[in-house]
Amino acid sequence: MQQQQRVIVVGGGLAGLAATVRIAEAGIPVDLFSMVPVKRSHSVCAQGGINACNEVARQQGYSEYQHFDETIYGGDYLADQGPVLEMANFAPKVIDLLDRMGVPFNRTNEGQRDLRLFGGSLFKRTHFSGATTGQQLLYALDEQTRRYEASGLVRKYEFWEFLWPIIEGEVDGLDGDGRCVGMVAQDMRTMQIRSFRGASVIMATGGCGLVFGKSTNSIICTGGAASRCYQAGAWYGNGEMIQVHPTAIPGADKCRLMSESARGEGGRVWVPRKKGDDRKPSDIPENERYYFLEEKYPAYGNLVPRDIATREIFDICVNEGMGVKGENQVYLDLTHKDPDYLTRKLGGIMEIYEKFAGDDPRHTPMRIFPAVHYSMGGIWTQYTPGTYTPGTQHGEHKPGMAAPVDAQPGQGMALGAPNNMMTNIPGLYAFGEVNFAYHGATRLGANALLSCIFDGLYCGVSVANYVTQGDPAERPIDSIDQGLYDAAVESEQAKMSRFIDTVDGAEVSDDTNPYLIGKEMGEEMEAACTVVKTEPRLKQCLDKLAELRERFSRARLPDSAAWTNQSLSYSRAVGDMLIMAEMIAKCSLLREESRGSHYRLDFPDRNDERFLKTTVASFNAQSQGAAQHDVSYRDVQTKLVKPRARTYGKVEKQEPAKTETPAKEAASV
Amino acid sequence: MASGPDTKPTLTPAQIQRHFLLRRLHSLTGLVPIGVFLVVHLVTNSSLAWGRFALRGKGEGLTVAEGGVKYFQHEVTFINESVPHLLLIEITLWVSIAFHSILGVVYATSGKSNLQRYPHQDNWRYTLQRISGYVGILFIFYHVATLRWGWTFLIPEGTKWSHSFSASTLAAAMQGSTEGFTIFGVAVSVLYMVGVTALVFHFANGLWTAAITWGITISAKAQKRWGIACAGLGAGLMLAGWSSLIATMTLDYDEAHLIERQMFIEKYGEAEYEAYVEQKGIETADPQPEQSTGSGGGE
Amino acid sequence: MIASQETASKGQHIRIRIKRSDGPGKPSYWQAFDVPREPGANIISCLQWIAAHPVTVDGEKTTPVVWDSGCLEEVCGACTMLINGGVRQSCSALISDIAPNDGDEITLEPMSKFPVIRDLWVDRQRLFDSLKRVQAWVPIDGSYSLGAGPKESPDKQGTRYTLSTCMSCGCCLEACPQYNLEEDESQWPTSFIGAAAISQARLFNEHETGKQLKRERLDALMGPGGVSDCGNAQNCVKVCPKEIPLTESISAMGRATTIHAITSWFRR
């Protein structure tokens, strides 16, 4: 065996850390890069839990296959089915492993792992650790990573920002001879830019919530790294699929999630009937309140499915302009309930609201608004199909039915195949939220944590195999001419200098202020490209983005410091986000149907004939403006489960839903 | 992967053990012998205030002050003449105090008080523990140097303490003269008040922290309960300390000396007394005023 | 005051005084900014506003203030700083609570126990290193499937969960009078480790598999800078945003080290 080649992991959330642990365990040294100490990655924000089939559910008729079916159905058939099957089959192993790592999963009296009901299933299949499951999972992986760091196998580069992948050869979709052999990164403190050699680079950089301004995402989730890979030739899949959560607490800095259980416990959604009514909510008499969900949906009332709630709230504020105090917010009112009851049933979320909104929801109605939550789309990845290929597609899978396939590894996606979750650029992988592969058009609740860890563990083996047996084994990375790396560094240095040179003491106008350009982009994207999309609005959005891109080309930095220049880092990301935003808007415009979280008012139905396809965007640097985004479609692999129709009102469409939904499905047959 | 990639500590086991041993010995010496001695010492001294009542029949006709002197002198004589291995005990005590003080200063200087930012009660006690430690060291040094080692130059008018005339010479040392308070006497008394208060606080609070250090009180509730117990003990010791101080400060030298003189003469005879006061330079009191204090003194 | 009159016409504002520094070893200086009052504003949103409008109250053009932040939901620990002198996360510091009136002043300073990188951003690497010092991990046999972990009672899970919510923000260290700024990395292994890592040692000693490294962890806590260097000021537990019973952990580790010392003495 030749000397060990290193692997680069970019991003230290669940996906990045799981990959790091798996690859280091194979004896391959890892360089782990993160813009924040990995323990502070965005995975900490996940609250609900992580799905996996378990013994109790199994004995009631649940199976890994049922989990797979739910995920595909939830994602409106837009995900390739092989990898999803593999993920569902692998899920119990993920839970066991996390358990062994010491995650304090909630326990039953007997000391077994406790389970809770979660959206989209009749069965308790969601494992959880208090109200901060994501945090607990991340910490467990952080600890294992630290263990490898202490042993010298993992080198952490925290506060380092990924700038560009280094590619040897030409990238041309799936046909080029290019391969990723390293990357350029910048130390956010010293501002040093340098190259790193890596036999493979794993992008585990999360979502792009900041493209939409205020989202539920962390401040680091700009999507900048994904955008840079996209600009370097990596394909981007299903960019238009952005999940919006109906109830979030709008803050001046970000939106924080408000659990759906507030509505479940009797919360009523309303706005004042009179536009711009400035009175305190308690001063507005009952007949001057507009309980719009109850009036429009007498049967379901406030308990309409998530996507409808999201659209109605959005509509009342954005289109009708009836939001509370003219802002984008509606009341979610629990004040008619007994305060003690609320404390007992909803203590945790009452506290969150009090802490961040400053009001006591037991006495003052909460003010909420939908917020961008998750990006199903991401860097396009490939895989080697598994061994399970039924001759005909299966129909709907019902609980209790025998699973047509067992849960052995390799049924859905070949175990250890080097190209699993590899982008169209050999050597460059995408794991976790930045990977488009698992959630189709909308994500089921408590599946996000699973997909991140699954990628890291299952496909980490693929990376190890690629490094030890694939291309880098034949053409070692060390033998590549240093000139390639130096040129990449120079190119990034030149980009930085161009920014720094804009600082010349002259007044920064609003027109060229990168912070304001970023803000305007967020506002535009949120308004045009989230809950309700229409052709005219999307076109208008593309015009606005073109204007912003033009203004950005003249942007002036407010800081020329050669030390810890945060405005450089932010401004550079704004440029990349603008490109991402434009691609998302263009993909939204071209998908003339409604599917999952993508809702086109002008095309309200799903159109399998034209659009049961993955949107693939590729960046054409030679072009200008929106023409830079070449959008094409690739067939979705639906060999296992036959797509079935879904109707609104009857069927829960989005993530963590009420459990009655599948119950109805089961009962309807 | 059979064995984990776990790290090895950078310090040698010996370094670790030594550090731990010193820390724990520091804590232990504060409790035993220093703390125990402090309790015995304060209780003994406070007998100046309550001794009259402990004398029962033997103290009939004596004032509270006179009875206190009698009982106190009796105690002091017992300690000095009947407690075995007194020198060994004293050496142990001094070594312990020196050890506790030196390490205490080293430890205290490793921290930096931040009361302005975090003015919690516990933080106040953290700071006061260190201040009281410094004050205590200075006070103990003065106390022992003047009254035990006879560094009389540190005492106004140079009164030397004698264990046979314990109460009177103590009163003189604190009041600054045998004739009552002088300006220096006030200073010495204030030093005693501050010193005793500091040491009692230091001990009571140290008892509370020791229970955490040794892992006796783990839960916050247990820590709170033990805190109340320590506060109670501290209050009791404070009472003992202050009552002995007040008793000493209000003691009349002559009155006390006469009681002690009588006890001395009863034990060794008049001639010994004359020789002793001569040799030690103890100022005698005129036995005449006996009459003026009533009939009690003669019995 | 001139500047405040200008902004007053546009509505209410908050004055934010910030202790800044251009980098390690550079002198610190104060700058004040008037930030318009926004509903739901917190320190983060004010700093974001300043980044987009970096002009001081004196009308002087300056650079955006540098600070560290992440989740903005008080679960990542990044945005910890001194707000009006006290240590806390800036995301959960609501303007309506700490500066309710027009023109109220708020002071922001970087944490004082960690080296400043720039402005309000400090380097907390020592904190993460301390987790290595106590081997804060479960020594599992690798990440391949080997069945479930050990069973655990709900009580014990509750205890461990609480300890495990520590987000390494450093509040307990900032408030600790025994924990001092130490820029020399070589001194870290023997400087006071602080409540966070002591509590983590307890967390892993409580775990059935984590226990295997118990002796190593206790050795680390017995040495210089270990648990016995605690001065019992108990500030840690009062400033902990996650209400972790840090003083209980300290005492529990005090007991464990006592027993460990005695048993290892007899084992020799």
mmCIF file of N, CA, C and O in Angstrom, chain A residues 440-493:
data_model
loop_
_atom_site.group_PDB
_atom_site.id
_atom_site.type_symbol
_atom_site.label_atom_id
_atom_site.label_comp_id
_atom_site.label_asym_id
_atom_site.label_seq_id
_atom_site.Cartn_x
_atom_site.Cartn_y
_atom_site.Cartn_z
ATOM 1 N N GLY A 440 -36.855 14.340 -2.227
ATOM 2 C CA GLY A 440 -37.754 14.633 -3.322
ATOM 3 C C GLY A 440 -38.252 16.061 -3.291
ATOM 4 O O GLY A 440 -37.462 16.997 -3.215
ATOM 5 N N ALA A 441 -39.589 16.195 -3.300
ATOM 6 C CA ALA A 441 -40.170 17.523 -3.392
ATOM 7 C C ALA A 441 -40.524 18.108 -2.036
ATOM 8 O O ALA A 441 -40.818 19.292 -1.919
ATOM 9 N N THR A 442 -40.543 17.274 -1.018
ATOM 10 C CA THR A 442 -40.683 17.812 0.332
ATOM 11 C C THR A 442 -40.200 16.767 1.315
ATOM 12 O O THR A 442 -40.230 15.569 1.035
ATOM 13 N N ARG A 443 -39.750 17.245 2.431
ATOM 14 C CA ARG A 443 -39.100 16.336 3.374
ATOM 15 C C ARG A 443 -40.058 15.938 4.488
ATOM 16 O O ARG A 443 -40.773 16.771 5.027
ATOM 17 N N LEU A 444 -40.054 14.680 4.826
ATOM 18 C CA LEU A 444 -40.820 14.182 5.951
ATOM 19 C C LEU A 444 -40.124 14.589 7.245
ATOM 20 O O LEU A 444 -38.894 14.603 7.319
ATOM 21 N N GLY A 445 -40.904 14.928 8.260
ATOM 22 C CA GLY A 445 -40.315 15.311 9.533
ATOM 23 C C GLY A 445 -39.424 14.217 10.089
ATOM 24 O O GLY A 445 -39.712 13.033 9.925
ATOM 25 N N ALA A 446 -38.327 14.629 10.724
ATOM 26 C CA ALA A 446 -37.401 13.716 11.400
ATOM 27 C C ALA A 446 -36.665 12.781 10.432
ATOM 28 O O ALA A 446 -36.118 11.771 10.843
ATOM 29 N N ASN A 447 -36.681 13.121 9.143
ATOM 30 C CA ASN A 447 -35.871 12.358 8.187
ATOM 31 C C ASN A 447 -34.561 13.075 7.854
ATOM 32 O O ASN A 447 -33.669 12.488 7.263
ATOM 33 N N ALA A 448 -34.477 14.352 8.228
ATOM 34 C CA ALA A 448 -33.295 15.126 7.847
ATOM 35 C C ALA A 448 -32.054 14.620 8.562
ATOM 36 O O ALA A 448 -31.005 14.397 7.950
ATOM 37 N N LEU A 449 -32.176 14.430 9.875
ATOM 38 C CA LEU A 449 -31.021 13.965 10.635
ATOM 39 C C LEU A 449 -30.568 12.611 10.102
ATOM 40 O O LEU A 449 -29.378 12.333 9.992
ATOM 41 N N LEU A 450 -31.571 11.793 9.764
ATOM 42 C CA LEU A 450 -31.262 10.462 9.245
ATOM 43 C C LEU A 450 -30.457 10.538 7.945
ATOM 44 O O LEU A 450 -29.436 9.867 7.794
ATOM 45 N N SER A 451 -30.928 11.368 7.017
ATOM 46 C CA SER A 451 -30.248 11.393 5.721
ATOM 47 C C SER A 451 -28.809 11.899 5.870
ATOM 48 O O SER A 451 -27.914 11.431 5.170
ATOM 49 N N CYS A 452 -28.595 12.832 6.792
ATOM 50 C CA CYS A 452 -27.234 13.349 6.992
ATOM 51 C C CYS A 452 -26.297 12.251 7.491
ATOM 52 O O CYS A 452 -25.213 12.043 6.944
ATOM 53 N N ILE A 453 -26.734 11.549 8.529
ATOM 54 C CA ILE A 453 -25.852 10.542 9.120
ATOM 55 C C ILE A 453 -25.698 9.349 8.176
ATOM 56 O O ILE A 453 -24.622 8.770 8.053
ATOM 57 N N PHE A 454 -26.797 9.014 7.510
ATOM 58 C CA PHE A 454 -26.722 7.915 6.541
ATOM 59 C C PHE A 454 -25.677 8.212 5.475
ATOM 60 O O PHE A 454 -24.840 7.365 5.159
ATOM 61 N N ASP A 455 -25.728 9.401 4.927
ATOM 62 C CA ASP A 455 -24.739 9.788 3.920
ATOM 63 C C ASP A 455 -23.325 9.592 4.450
ATOM 64 O O ASP A 455 -22.470 8.988 3.805
ATOM 65 N N GLY A 456 -23.089 10.138 5.635
ATOM 66 C CA GLY A 456 -21.741 10.096 6.207
ATOM 67 C C GLY A 456 -21.252 8.683 6.402
ATOM 68 O O GLY A 456 -20.121 8.337 6.060
ATOM 69 N N LEU A 457 -22.117 7.837 6.963
ATOM 70 C CA LEU A 457 -21.679 6.487 7.303
ATOM 71 C C LEU A 457 -21.659 5.571 6.082
ATOM 72 O O LEU A 457 -20.664 4.907 5.802
ATOM 73 N N TYR A 458 -22.784 5.545 5.388
ATOM 74 C CA TYR A 458 -22.915 4.581 4.289
ATOM 75 C C TYR A 458 -22.031 4.990 3.109
ATOM 76 O O TYR A 458 -21.330 4.164 2.529
ATOM 77 N N CYS A 459 -22.075 6.252 2.782
ATOM 78 C CA CYS A 459 -21.315 6.696 1.622
ATOM 79 C C CYS A 459 -19.882 7.062 1.992
ATOM 80 O O CYS A 459 -19.035 7.233 1.119
ATOM 81 N N GLY A 460 -19.622 7.178 3.300
ATOM 82 C CA GLY A 460 -18.240 7.365 3.750
ATOM 83 C C GLY A 460 -17.400 6.184 3.292
ATOM 84 O O GLY A 460 -16.233 6.319 2.912
ATOM 85 N N VAL A 461 -18.000 4.993 3.320
ATOM 86 C CA VAL A 461 -17.303 3.791 2.856
ATOM 87 C C VAL A 461 -16.971 3.935 1.366
ATOM 88 O O VAL A 461 -15.892 3.546 0.915
ATOM 89 N N SER A 462 -17.920 4.530 0.637
ATOM 90 C CA SER A 462 -17.686 4.731 -0.796
ATOM 91 C C SER A 462 -16.480 5.637 -1.019
ATOM 92 O O SER A 462 -15.656 5.388 -1.896
ATOM 93 N N VAL A 463 -16.383 6.670 -0.216
ATOM 94 C CA VAL A 463 -15.247 7.590 -0.349
ATOM 95 C C VAL A 463 -13.947 6.854 -0.057
ATOM 96 O O VAL A 463 -12.964 6.959 -0.800
ATOM 97 N N ALA A 464 -13.971 6.077 1.032
ATOM 98 C CA ALA A 464 -12.758 5.338 1.395
ATOM 99 C C ALA A 464 -12.359 4.405 0.258
ATOM 100 O O ALA A 464 -11.173 4.300 -0.093
ATOM 101 N N ASN A 465 -13.347 3.751 -0.343
ATOM 102 C CA ASN A 465 -13.044 2.852 -1.453
ATOM 103 C C ASN A 465 -12.508 3.603 -2.664
ATOM 104 O O ASN A 465 -11.595 3.147 -3.343
ATOM 105 N N TYR A 466 -13.107 4.773 -2.905
ATOM 106 C CA TYR A 466 -12.628 5.585 -4.028
ATOM 107 C C TYR A 466 -11.164 5.959 -3.823
ATOM 108 O O TYR A 466 -10.347 5.867 -4.741
ATOM 109 N N VAL A 467 -10.824 6.319 -2.606
ATOM 110 C CA VAL A 467 -9.460 6.780 -2.340
ATOM 111 C C VAL A 467 -8.467 5.626 -2.393
ATOM 112 O O VAL A 467 -7.382 5.758 -2.956
ATOM 113 N N THR A 468 -8.853 4.481 -1.826
ATOM 114 C CA THR A 468 -7.874 3.402 -1.744
ATOM 115 C C THR A 468 -7.856 2.501 -2.980
ATOM 116 O O THR A 468 -6.851 1.866 -3.254
ATOM 117 N N GLN A 469 -8.988 2.449 -3.686
ATOM 118 C CA GLN A 469 -9.019 1.536 -4.832
ATOM 119 C C GLN A 469 -9.351 2.224 -6.143
ATOM 120 O O GLN A 469 -9.194 1.648 -7.212
ATOM 121 N N GLY A 470 -9.842 3.439 -6.052
ATOM 122 C CA GLY A 470 -10.282 4.131 -7.262
ATOM 123 C C GLY A 470 -9.177 4.920 -7.920
ATOM 124 O O GLY A 470 -7.976 4.629 -7.764
ATOM 125 N N ASP A 471 -9.602 5.944 -8.584
ATOM 126 C CA ASP A 471 -8.695 6.773 -9.356
ATOM 127 C C ASP A 471 -7.452 7.259 -8.581
ATOM 128 O O ASP A 471 -6.327 7.132 -9.084
ATOM 129 N N PRO A 472 -7.617 7.789 -7.371
ATOM 130 C CA PRO A 472 -6.425 8.301 -6.671
ATOM 131 C C PRO A 472 -5.400 7.212 -6.384
ATOM 132 O O PRO A 472 -4.213 7.510 -6.208
ATOM 133 N N ALA A 473 -5.836 5.942 -6.319
ATOM 134 C CA ALA A 473 -4.871 4.875 -6.076
ATOM 135 C C ALA A 473 -3.975 4.693 -7.288
ATOM 136 O O ALA A 473 -2.791 4.366 -7.171
ATOM 137 N N GLU A 474 -4.552 4.923 -8.474
ATOM 138 C CA GLU A 474 -3.759 4.784 -9.695
ATOM 139 C C GLU A 474 -2.977 6.041 -10.019
ATOM 140 O O GLU A 474 -1.835 6.003 -10.452
ATOM 141 N N ARG A 475 -3.629 7.151 -9.818
ATOM 142 C CA ARG A 475 -2.959 8.441 -10.104
ATOM 143 C C ARG A 475 -2.922 9.253 -8.808
ATOM 144 O O ARG A 475 -3.798 10.074 -8.545
ATOM 145 N N PRO A 476 -1.920 9.011 -7.972
ATOM 146 C CA PRO A 476 -1.884 9.651 -6.654
ATOM 147 C C PRO A 476 -1.950 11.171 -6.745
ATOM 148 O O PRO A 476 -1.389 11.778 -7.664
ATOM 149 N N ILE A 477 -2.619 11.722 -5.769
ATOM 150 C CA ILE A 477 -2.802 13.169 -5.727
ATOM 151 C C ILE A 477 -1.462 13.877 -5.538
ATOM 152 O O ILE A 477 -1.240 14.980 -6.038
ATOM 153 N N ASP A 478 -0.550 13.230 -4.816
ATOM 154 C CA ASP A 478 0.733 13.873 -4.524
ATOM 155 C C ASP A 478 1.555 14.133 -5.778
ATOM 156 O O ASP A 478 2.435 14.989 -5.791
ATOM 157 N N SER A 479 1.259 13.362 -6.824
ATOM 158 C CA SER A 479 2.086 13.521 -8.014
ATOM 159 C C SER A 479 1.603 14.661 -8.912
ATOM 160 O O SER A 479 2.213 14.949 -9.938
ATOM 161 N N ILE A 480 0.513 15.295 -8.525
ATOM 162 C CA ILE A 480 -0.012 16.386 -9.352
ATOM 163 C C ILE A 480 0.876 17.622 -9.200
ATOM 164 O O ILE A 480 1.340 17.934 -8.098
ATOM 165 N N ASP A 481 1.092 18.275 -10.294
ATOM 166 C CA ASP A 481 1.954 19.454 -10.305
ATOM 167 C C ASP A 481 1.417 20.535 -9.373
ATOM 168 O O ASP A 481 0.221 20.864 -9.395
ATOM 169 N N GLN A 482 2.288 21.098 -8.574
ATOM 170 C CA GLN A 482 1.901 22.131 -7.612
ATOM 171 C C GLN A 482 1.314 23.347 -8.314
ATOM 172 O O GLN A 482 0.536 24.107 -7.737
ATOM 173 N N GLY A 483 1.689 23.525 -9.570
ATOM 174 C CA GLY A 483 1.210 24.688 -10.331
ATOM 175 C C GLY A 483 -0.303 24.791 -10.352
ATOM 176 O O GLY A 483 -0.863 25.884 -10.273
ATOM 177 N N LEU A 484 -0.974 23.641 -10.432
ATOM 178 C CA LEU A 484 -2.439 23.631 -10.442
ATOM 179 C C LEU A 484 -2.988 24.270 -9.167
ATOM 180 O O LEU A 484 -3.942 25.057 -9.208
ATOM 181 N N TYR A 485 -2.351 23.926 -8.052
ATOM 182 C CA TYR A 485 -2.817 24.431 -6.764
ATOM 183 C C TYR A 485 -2.492 25.917 -6.605
ATOM 184 O O TYR A 485 -3.305 26.709 -6.120
ATOM 185 N N ASP A 486 -1.286 26.271 -7.022
ATOM 186 C CA ASP A 486 -0.879 27.675 -6.903
ATOM 187 C C ASP A 486 -1.772 28.573 -7.745
ATOM 188 O O ASP A 486 -2.143 29.670 -7.320
ATOM 189 N N ALA A 487 -2.133 28.076 -8.924
ATOM 190 C CA ALA A 487 -2.987 28.876 -9.797
ATOM 191 C C ALA A 487 -4.347 29.097 -9.146
ATOM 192 O O ALA A 487 -4.926 30.188 -9.213
ATOM 193 N N ALA A 488 -4.868 28.046 -8.485
ATOM 194 C CA ALA A 488 -6.171 28.165 -7.830
ATOM 195 C C ALA A 488 -6.109 29.176 -6.692
ATOM 196 O O ALA A 488 -7.031 29.983 -6.494
ATOM 197 N N VAL A 489 -5.011 29.149 -5.960
ATOM 198 C CA VAL A 489 -4.853 30.113 -4.863
ATOM 199 C C VAL A 489 -4.775 31.524 -5.427
ATOM 200 O O VAL A 489 -5.425 32.453 -4.928
ATOM 201 N N GLU A 490 -3.997 31.675 -6.477
ATOM 202 C CA GLU A 490 -3.865 33.005 -7.088
ATOM 203 C C GLU A 490 -5.200 33.541 -7.558
ATOM 204 O O GLU A 490 -5.514 34.715 -7.384
ATOM 205 N N SER A 491 -5.981 32.652 -8.145
ATOM 206 C CA SER A 491 -7.282 33.074 -8.646
ATOM 207 C C SER A 491 -8.163 33.585 -7.501
ATOM 208 O O SER A 491 -8.846 34.609 -7.623
ATOM 209 N N GLU A 492 -8.126 32.890 -6.371
ATOM 210 C CA GLU A 492 -8.925 33.335 -5.221
ATOM 211 C C GLU A 492 -8.380 34.621 -4.628
ATOM 212 O O GLU A 492 -9.122 35.471 -4.168
ATOM 213 N N GLN A 493 -7.041 34.719 -4.628
ATOM 214 C CA GLN A 493 -6.438 35.948 -4.109
ATOM 215 C C GLN A 493 -6.837 37.137 -4.968
ATOM 216 O O GLN A 493 -7.093 38.232 -4.464
#
